Amino acid sequence: MINSTLSHGSRLGMVLLTIFTASLGDLSAVAADSERIFLCRKTEEAIRLDGKADEKVWATAEEISPFLMPWADPPTDTETLTRARLLWDDQYLYFSAEMDDADLQAKIREKDGEIWTEDVFELFFMPDPAKPGYYEFEINALGTILDMYIPERVPDLYVKHKSDRKFALAAKVIVDGSLNKADDKDKGWQLEGRIPWTDFAPTGGKPELDAEWRFNLCRYDYGSHLAKSPELSVSGPNMPKNFHAHESYSPLRFVGAWDPREGLPKHVQKISGFGGSKIVGTPEPPLPFTVEPFGEDHRIDQLITFKFEPESGRMIYVDQPPGVKNSRLMCYDPKTGEEIVLLDPPEVIYDVEFHPNYLDNGQIFVSYNGPAEVDRFEKRVQILRFVWDREAGAPLDAESGEIIVEWPCRGHTGGALAFDDEGLFYITSGDGTSDSDNNLTGQNTQVLHAKVLRIDVDTPSNGRPYSVPKDNPFIGRDDVLPETFAYGLRNPWRSDWDSRLQRLWVGNNGQDRLEQVYLIAAGANYGWSVYEGSRIFYGDRERGPDPISGPTTEHDHGESRSLTGGIVYTGKDERYADLKNAYLYADHSTGKIWAVLHDGEKVVRNWEIADTSLKITEFGVDPVTGDILIASHEPVPAGGLYRLIVNTAKSTVEDFPRKLSETGLFDSVKDHRVNERVLPYDVIVPEWLDGAQAERYLLLPESEPSVTYASRRGWTMPDGTVAIQSVARGTGEQRRWIETRVMTKQQNEWAAYSYLWNEAQTDADLVDAAGAEVELSGGGKWTVPSRSDCMVCHSRAANFVLGLQTSQLNRDFDYGDGFVANQLQVMDDLGFFLRTGAAKRTSLLHKPPGEEPRLVDPFATDTDVDVTTRARSYLHATCSHCHVQSGGGNAKMDMRDFVDDELFNIVGVAPNHGDQGLGADAKLVAPGDPVKSILLNRCIKVGPGHMPPIGSSGPDARAVGLLMQWIGEAKLPVKPEPPVVEDTPVPTPETAVKK
């Protein structure tokens, strides 16, 4: 109870009666003129009392959050979050709560004990405000209950009423953590309970429909994690610091079962999702391989890497148990089922490798990054050598690890390990930062970062546990560390020695646009961060002393977004005959797997072999079965090992709709009439389509809430979603449809398809993957982007579907038959939205549409909105999906409309990629000077360099006018003094390598 010293007279007795009375005298000053009316919805679904509150009906309950401290001056938020819900039926009043809590405290098990002295959740109900009687119910983190009816608020009310009546309240508590241990970190607790209406008999029992009670939900949170313990909070926005001040309780109205479609016209109610889309599978032939679980009797949670011990067949692997940041080195014997923990360090283990003479010397090498719990500026990469008594099979001594080499690292670790046929050891290192090589280590040849290192771990020298091979490519050069074998890599993830080619394969994570694979050449400079793969990244950065080499192969972010290097397949299994001597690699984000065959001079073949839903982190070959195995970093039961198998799935090529009329999306293609269950929508700021107009539609795979709503970024759509955009020129009878674009999400990946309308305007045909360029009957050309080009703009950073975001959809829409309403509210009423939490599904917006973000019409003439706001809305809609961190725009600007000037980073900022011929004094936006503004120059261009680069061939005259006005009025932003931040020190050659 808030202020238990006032609420429970048994503790301080009459000494505080004066304070208690004074607090009640101030209630009128706290009460607000208008109050929020909370809703308690009726449920037709039975509720199982297990503490989980996971029945779907809980999704219909109004979330009571956040809890507040309204008595503070000024009112303040709580440090920990509380989310509560109420439901009712003919028998019970139900309640649930989910509470964050880093220090769980509860010891009292005595019924009706003073449990407000511990972590406790409390409920107060006053059924009839005209009568003084009210109820108090409490449940602590142990599940202990206090319940009482208080006929009249008087001092010592706890002593008088705690046991004078029997109640049948029941509750179940679940804790995520450990009780009463101050030296650990808990996550929180949740509860679910019910109160029979018979418990409310003194005030009339069960309420009638639409009856209104008064109530307050309260919480005590104790713990060392809080600035002030206990932290007291309430649901009511008008409460003083006294839980018994029922004059300030909030209204609670008992309403019927929730129906999100109530109040909508019948033709809008039919928009309930759609299960008839025939855009399933792919129009391309089936890939040769797929995957299936391997070793299902031993599932591994969040598998990072694995290797098979020579001869024994035991698997040495690294996993990451749920809820922890570090990882473990494990040993599993598939013959016996025995498993032991070899290492459980505070760091994250990235790779493990056996010494070529392991059977004789027992040496195992691991790469660490961490410790996991420290600030990123304190992290280091360490390559360690352990010696394992494999016959004894005991855990490794963590203190026995010998550090071979180490370097500071706050991101982009590398840490891949491999031995060549001569026993020389290769180590990869990343650039050591978490973004665009901010420490400029990519081309710095005097540090260990961004390299492939090559050392001899069998021959110590100069006080180090290794020596530098005499044939290393930079031996004798003072400008490059001798350990360097190649440099210019961003984040090389996994490496494998190719005995046939006598070279090392490395997979490298790209940043904005490209993911790369390198067949490493001695002495090569691979360009990061002047280049990202084959593409200029920051062309004005200082280059290393060696010419830049391109990747062996690369993929843009339309199909790959986090490349995982793999293995060279040298086995003899007939299933994999086509993969003989090929290097296999994959993408962690998309689950795609490729093979590349190289003859030592050039790529002979590079092809996609499988498309999976795995989060791939490693490849290997089972020494017993010969299976190609794949690690997936996912929680069980989905995670663990998979094997590559021949794909026998039926081809979807013939079934995939080749015509728009075959997709199931339209009732009539000729009339451009979509199925009545498909939702039409529009955006506030549409893209420029060379003067063409677009109509947009959305369908979901089911009618239940399934869209993860977000206020600031793109929404996350469920598998089976189809988003449709039809593009036309002209209006009315002169309208001619050009193209219908379809994006669909399958196996958690988006794919884009285009249908080109025929001359007769009766149907549209599927366009090949490469796209097309056509002559329009009314004159001019029209470019249909390739499928991969579509996915460049529909990027991961934008969450793929650009228009499906709150700020673009927060507008009215004409749904026909005279019904005009806010799109967000209609989607909410249709039950589209999903929110995570104690209840897994709910159809409540975060806020009313009027309080949610909203772009403005950039080109509105009858508006008082300033030109900066209009320009920022335009740039957000047109540019921010690429020009945002990791968006592919390769720039240090963030064009989202809600970021501050520092992140926006445009006005008065010098360009990173040349002046575009505008002169040395050119800026991205030169305040007051459109002529010297590169942003405007790029928007005016026709052809190469035009922005946006996809979707239009020429400038939008309205946008050019808007941007010129904005630039003409722009002022340099006033920048605050930058905070002093100690960055990771870049080691000198003398300190680069330590024993």
PDB file of C-alpha atoms in Angstrom, residues 479-568:
ATOM      1  CA  ASP A 479      54.296   0.148 -42.699  1.00  0.00           C
ATOM      2  CA  VAL A 480      52.390  -3.106 -42.068  1.00  0.00           C
ATOM      3  CA  LEU A 481      52.306  -5.370 -39.001  1.00  0.00           C
ATOM      4  CA  PRO A 482      54.150  -8.570 -39.947  1.00  0.00           C
ATOM      5  CA  GLU A 483      51.330 -10.798 -38.674  1.00  0.00           C
ATOM      6  CA  THR A 484      49.130  -9.412 -41.462  1.00  0.00           C
ATOM      7  CA  PHE A 485      48.280 -11.784 -44.302  1.00  0.00           C
ATOM      8  CA  ALA A 486      45.542  -9.564 -45.835  1.00  0.00           C
ATOM      9  CA  TYR A 487      43.606  -6.517 -44.677  1.00  0.00           C
ATOM     10  CA  GLY A 488      40.598  -4.308 -45.350  1.00  0.00           C
ATOM     11  CA  LEU A 489      37.826  -6.518 -43.906  1.00  0.00           C
ATOM     12  CA  ARG A 490      34.830  -5.236 -41.929  1.00  0.00           C
ATOM     13  CA  ASN A 491      33.659  -8.269 -39.937  1.00  0.00           C
ATOM     14  CA  PRO A 492      35.010 -11.549 -41.302  1.00  0.00           C
ATOM     15  CA  TRP A 493      32.698 -14.241 -39.920  1.00  0.00           C
ATOM     16  CA  ARG A 494      33.969 -17.804 -40.419  1.00  0.00           C
ATOM     17  CA  SER A 495      36.924 -19.025 -42.458  1.00  0.00           C
ATOM     18  CA  ASP A 496      37.952 -22.349 -44.001  1.00  0.00           C
ATOM     19  CA  TRP A 497      41.181 -23.597 -45.538  1.00  0.00           C
ATOM     20  CA  ASP A 498      40.875 -24.954 -49.090  1.00  0.00           C
ATOM     21  CA  SER A 499      43.503 -27.679 -49.471  1.00  0.00           C
ATOM     22  CA  ARG A 500      42.884 -27.989 -53.225  1.00  0.00           C
ATOM     23  CA  LEU A 501      43.451 -24.304 -53.918  1.00  0.00           C
ATOM     24  CA  GLN A 502      45.845 -23.812 -50.987  1.00  0.00           C
ATOM     25  CA  ARG A 503      43.997 -20.652 -49.996  1.00  0.00           C
ATOM     26  CA  LEU A 504      41.709 -19.455 -47.247  1.00  0.00           C
ATOM     27  CA  TRP A 505      38.006 -18.713 -47.755  1.00  0.00           C
ATOM     28  CA  VAL A 506      36.458 -15.955 -45.614  1.00  0.00           C
ATOM     29  CA  GLY A 507      32.871 -14.737 -45.323  1.00  0.00           C
ATOM     30  CA  ASN A 508      32.580 -11.027 -44.566  1.00  0.00           C
ATOM     31  CA  ASN A 509      29.620  -9.096 -43.163  1.00  0.00           C
ATOM     32  CA  GLY A 510      28.893  -5.980 -45.173  1.00  0.00           C
ATOM     33  CA  GLN A 511      27.130  -2.891 -43.896  1.00  0.00           C
ATOM     34  CA  ASP A 512      24.859  -0.822 -46.085  1.00  0.00           C
ATOM     35  CA  ARG A 513      24.438  -2.734 -49.306  1.00  0.00           C
ATOM     36  CA  LEU A 514      26.744  -5.693 -49.975  1.00  0.00           C
ATOM     37  CA  GLU A 515      27.799  -8.973 -48.303  1.00  0.00           C
ATOM     38  CA  GLN A 516      31.044 -10.523 -49.488  1.00  0.00           C
ATOM     39  CA  VAL A 517      32.983 -13.760 -49.836  1.00  0.00           C
ATOM     40  CA  TYR A 518      36.761 -13.657 -50.296  1.00  0.00           C
ATOM     41  CA  LEU A 519      39.196 -16.304 -51.445  1.00  0.00           C
ATOM     42  CA  ILE A 520      42.064 -14.647 -49.636  1.00  0.00           C
ATOM     43  CA  ALA A 521      45.176 -13.742 -51.590  1.00  0.00           C
ATOM     44  CA  ALA A 522      48.424 -13.119 -49.734  1.00  0.00           C
ATOM     45  CA  GLY A 523      49.075  -9.396 -49.323  1.00  0.00           C
ATOM     46  CA  ALA A 524      45.650  -8.297 -50.580  1.00  0.00           C
ATOM     47  CA  ASN A 525      43.840  -5.137 -49.500  1.00  0.00           C
ATOM     48  CA  TYR A 526      40.078  -5.701 -49.667  1.00  0.00           C
ATOM     49  CA  GLY A 527      39.193  -2.078 -49.308  1.00  0.00           C
ATOM     50  CA  TRP A 528      37.065  -1.590 -46.200  1.00  0.00           C
ATOM     51  CA  SER A 529      36.076   1.139 -45.381  1.00  0.00           C
ATOM     52  CA  VAL A 530      36.962   2.986 -48.572  1.00  0.00           C
ATOM     53  CA  TYR A 531      35.042   0.214 -50.318  1.00  0.00           C
ATOM     54  CA  GLU A 532      32.227  -2.069 -49.243  1.00  0.00           C
ATOM     55  CA  GLY A 533      32.913  -5.077 -51.450  1.00  0.00           C
ATOM     56  CA  SER A 534      32.986  -3.819 -55.037  1.00  0.00           C
ATOM     57  CA  ARG A 535      31.238  -0.537 -54.199  1.00  0.00           C
ATOM     58  CA  ILE A 536      32.710   2.754 -53.018  1.00  0.00           C
ATOM     59  CA  PHE A 537      31.786   3.332 -49.385  1.00  0.00           C
ATOM     60  CA  TYR A 538      33.781   6.363 -48.206  1.00  0.00           C
ATOM     61  CA  GLY A 539      35.895   7.270 -51.197  1.00  0.00           C
ATOM     62  CA  ASP A 540      37.586  10.191 -49.506  1.00  0.00           C
ATOM     63  CA  ARG A 541      39.053   8.146 -46.659  1.00  0.00           C
ATOM     64  CA  GLU A 542      42.769   7.485 -46.642  1.00  0.00           C
ATOM     65  CA  ARG A 543      43.648   4.239 -48.373  1.00  0.00           C
ATOM     66  CA  GLY A 544      46.172   1.676 -47.261  1.00  0.00           C
ATOM     67  CA  PRO A 545      49.496   1.346 -49.071  1.00  0.00           C
ATOM     68  CA  ASP A 546      48.330  -1.474 -51.363  1.00  0.00           C
ATOM     69  CA  PRO A 547      45.888  -1.588 -54.299  1.00  0.00           C
ATOM     70  CA  ILE A 548      42.339  -2.596 -53.485  1.00  0.00           C
ATOM     71  CA  SER A 549      41.043  -6.006 -54.565  1.00  0.00           C
ATOM     72  CA  GLY A 550      37.424  -6.919 -55.090  1.00  0.00           C
ATOM     73  CA  PRO A 551      35.470  -9.780 -53.542  1.00  0.00           C
ATOM     74  CA  THR A 552      35.348 -13.263 -54.998  1.00  0.00           C
ATOM     75  CA  THR A 553      31.567 -13.025 -54.952  1.00  0.00           C
ATOM     76  CA  GLU A 554      29.044 -10.767 -53.267  1.00  0.00           C
ATOM     77  CA  HIS A 555      25.310 -10.339 -52.659  1.00  0.00           C
ATOM     78  CA  ASP A 556      23.289  -7.191 -52.185  1.00  0.00           C
ATOM     79  CA  HIS A 557      20.857  -6.755 -49.330  1.00  0.00           C
ATOM     80  CA  GLY A 558      17.953  -7.781 -51.497  1.00  0.00           C
ATOM     81  CA  GLU A 559      18.937 -11.383 -50.799  1.00  0.00           C
ATOM     82  CA  SER A 560      21.600 -11.366 -48.094  1.00  0.00           C
ATOM     83  CA  ARG A 561      21.982  -9.180 -45.020  1.00  0.00           C
ATOM     84  CA  SER A 562      24.409 -10.945 -42.670  1.00  0.00           C
ATOM     85  CA  LEU A 563      26.726 -13.347 -44.432  1.00  0.00           C
ATOM     86  CA  THR A 564      27.988 -16.467 -42.681  1.00  0.00           C
ATOM     87  CA  GLY A 565      31.128 -18.029 -44.122  1.00  0.00           C
ATOM     88  CA  GLY A 566      31.148 -21.784 -44.491  1.00  0.00           C
ATOM     89  CA  ILE A 567      33.224 -24.758 -45.586  1.00  0.00           C
ATOM     90  CA  VAL A 568      34.748 -26.303 -48.669  1.00  0.00           C
TER      91      VAL A 568
END
